[in-house]
């Protein structure tokens, strides 16, 4: 039993050292039982004294963050995550997007392959001429950690394929621990997924082999699609090669079958010996998968249908306002902690002020809270039978906690005022927006600074170590090494990962700035257009022409242009931008060297019969070309689709010497 905070702090330090020895240095210095007792004591103390504990809780520490113990390897093709579907409408929208992109009739239902979504850790395996040669973790999707030996300890992963295969083969799948095996492990880990992750990150593969990991193979990369025609056939092939594939995969032809299968697997869920958190639907035809291609983070050809939300009952203690990166004020209910589906929930979103009024939610009310997958838990409704006299209406503040008056924006499309109240977009002038911008700046898809996660940002922010992004490059690592939960090794690691990310591609840098309405796709379009940070810098002059030039870009509209201007007009934002570019090495945007449309620009008018505009755009961009939204002197080709092309555009284009191609010419040009 730990008696007071002083003892807790002392023992926490000892525990962190043990952890480092065990996981990172691979030198366990105490026996498992002593380690477990110490851990339990610390967690107990944290649970009973949550009001006085600051910093990272022992409960949340999974293993010890590896330093640079695994080398980084680039994936042959990025390992992506999946978009989520929760409702029938989301599924309908998925079908709609598929049909729109492939230019199919709206009532077409292309064949899908449904498979349980295993809640484990993904891995990518490389075979050459039938022999296992390398295994990589997902990492940031682009680069993974080389964990070949650790993966090789898994029995389900064949070291030599059972059937001959010449050349390279990439097999992707999920590493997991069976529920039954997890039960017999010591309770060092909160759940099977954490256990699998901790086990795979062992420096010494002998330690991995002690933990019974399993593997379900589920797919490959586009490059290996020539082996068979369909996803379902590929699974059969994987089985022949000696892999374990999930026995519950099923071909789906319409919503009805999809619904039956979903319900069937949801009922089976508890009795399966592995954790699943939904069903993945994949377009079964490999050719169609390739035509659909990928967005930055997720494929267009697949979606995860998450299991329905789990609910819990709790009481609202108070309502706080959180300010998001884009200035949105979100009311958050602080509730009595409640366990919902294995996760302890103590915050739930109330969305916005209208929702609070509509649901008549008050402080001290008993409420139903729901949690679905990794989505933020939300308050669904009030249990009015439990309302007491002490319940208090919440008065929504008209000011942002930073002091600025808030606004509700007028939405030109819906012709209504937004429900969301915002701190006007003054960027880095609002300290709360700035804190969120910082979290965005360091995040995986942005600068990707390992070891500088949301919690660390919060902590450094509170300690006044970080107030603006450029402060990251002035951090005092000596001071950091002395903070609670830190040491010389972790401070050094942080320093290294900051140094490592100082060289950054232009599109990532633009995305990192966290400018409203400039997501990853827009950042790429801008990088492609400006090519270098010096060109991009022209935006800081705020000359109208620089901005009107952007309108011609397909994918950039008024909203984005206004937002960019609004960002760079602000002096603080400009200063942050300038300081950042002086600290970083921003790599010019490079066009893919291979494509046949390098340095060429296209514009489309009219509909085509065999493909959608989006697919045509994807083809141009994959081949290194650019698609413009309006004719200009820079335009090389205008493609005139057979269905209702705009004659005016064609004439305009001809006048300025642009080559006009028919739909047929276009198909010929791209060998479609
Ligand atoms: S297919 C994203 N199939 O879910 C590319 N993924 O949230 C296509 N996952 O990182 C993935 N079970 O590791 C696919 N049967 C399954 C899966 C599965 C689990 C994981 C996968 C991915 C994550 C996305």
PDB file of C-alpha atoms and ligand atoms in Angstrom, residues 80-82 115-118 122 138 174 218 280 282 299 301, ligand 1:
ATOM      1  CA  UNK A  80      -3.531   2.930 -44.518  1.00  0.00           C
ATOM      2  CA  UNK A  81      -6.277   3.117 -41.950  1.00  0.00           C
ATOM      3  CA  UNK A  82      -9.966   2.734 -42.723  1.00  0.00           C
ATOM      4  CA  UNK A 115     -14.425  -9.738 -42.999  1.00  0.00           C
ATOM      5  CA  UNK A 116     -14.311  -9.239 -39.225  1.00  0.00           C
ATOM      6  CA  UNK A 117     -12.113  -6.319 -38.225  1.00  0.00           C
ATOM      7  CA  UNK A 118      -9.556  -7.822 -35.866  1.00  0.00           C
ATOM      8  CA  UNK A 122      -1.151  -4.690 -38.405  1.00  0.00           C
ATOM      9  CA  UNK A 138       2.618  -0.128 -39.690  1.00  0.00           C
ATOM     10  CA  UNK A 174      -3.256  -8.498 -38.162  1.00  0.00           C
ATOM     11  CA  UNK A 218      -6.097 -10.411 -44.962  1.00  0.00           C
ATOM     12  CA  UNK A 280     -14.428  -4.483 -42.962  1.00  0.00           C
ATOM     13  CA  UNK A 282     -13.689  -4.421 -49.374  1.00  0.00           C
ATOM     14  CA  UNK A 299      -8.621   3.469 -49.333  1.00  0.00           C
ATOM     15  CA  UNK A 301     -12.333   0.742 -51.890  1.00  0.00           C
TER      16      UNK A 301
HETATM   17  S1  LIG B   1      -8.153  -4.357 -44.734  1.00  0.00           S
HETATM   18  C1  LIG B   1      -6.598  -0.097 -44.745  1.00  0.00           C
HETATM   19  N1  LIG B   1      -9.068  -6.197 -43.170  1.00  0.00           N
HETATM   20  O1  LIG B   1      -7.848  -2.173 -39.379  1.00  0.00           O
HETATM   21  C2  LIG B   1      -6.274  -1.092 -45.760  1.00  0.00           C
HETATM   22  N2  LIG B   1      -7.934  -4.380 -42.182  1.00  0.00           N
HETATM   23  O2  LIG B   1      -8.521   0.705 -39.097  1.00  0.00           O
HETATM   24  C3  LIG B   1      -7.154  -2.269 -45.762  1.00  0.00           C
HETATM   25  N3  LIG B   1      -7.766  -4.524 -39.749  1.00  0.00           N
HETATM   26  O3  LIG B   1      -4.729  -0.888 -40.011  1.00  0.00           O
HETATM   27  C4  LIG B   1      -7.151  -3.001 -44.513  1.00  0.00           C
HETATM   28  N4  LIG B   1      -8.823  -6.434 -39.514  1.00  0.00           N
HETATM   29  O4  LIG B   1      -4.740  -3.334 -39.610  1.00  0.00           O
HETATM   30  C5  LIG B   1      -8.419  -5.048 -43.241  1.00  0.00           C
HETATM   31  N5  LIG B   1      -9.948  -7.928 -41.935  1.00  0.00           N
HETATM   32  C6  LIG B   1      -9.285  -6.782 -41.986  1.00  0.00           C
HETATM   33  C7  LIG B   1      -8.798  -6.134 -40.831  1.00  0.00           C
HETATM   34  C8  LIG B   1      -8.124  -4.925 -40.972  1.00  0.00           C
HETATM   35  C9  LIG B   1      -8.201  -5.451 -38.885  1.00  0.00           C
HETATM   36  C10 LIG B   1      -7.039  -3.301 -39.359  1.00  0.00           C
HETATM   37  C11 LIG B   1      -5.898  -2.960 -40.254  1.00  0.00           C
HETATM   38  C12 LIG B   1      -5.921  -1.468 -40.410  1.00  0.00           C
HETATM   39  C13 LIG B   1      -7.006  -1.065 -39.487  1.00  0.00           C
HETATM   40  C14 LIG B   1      -7.744   0.103 -40.053  1.00  0.00           C
END
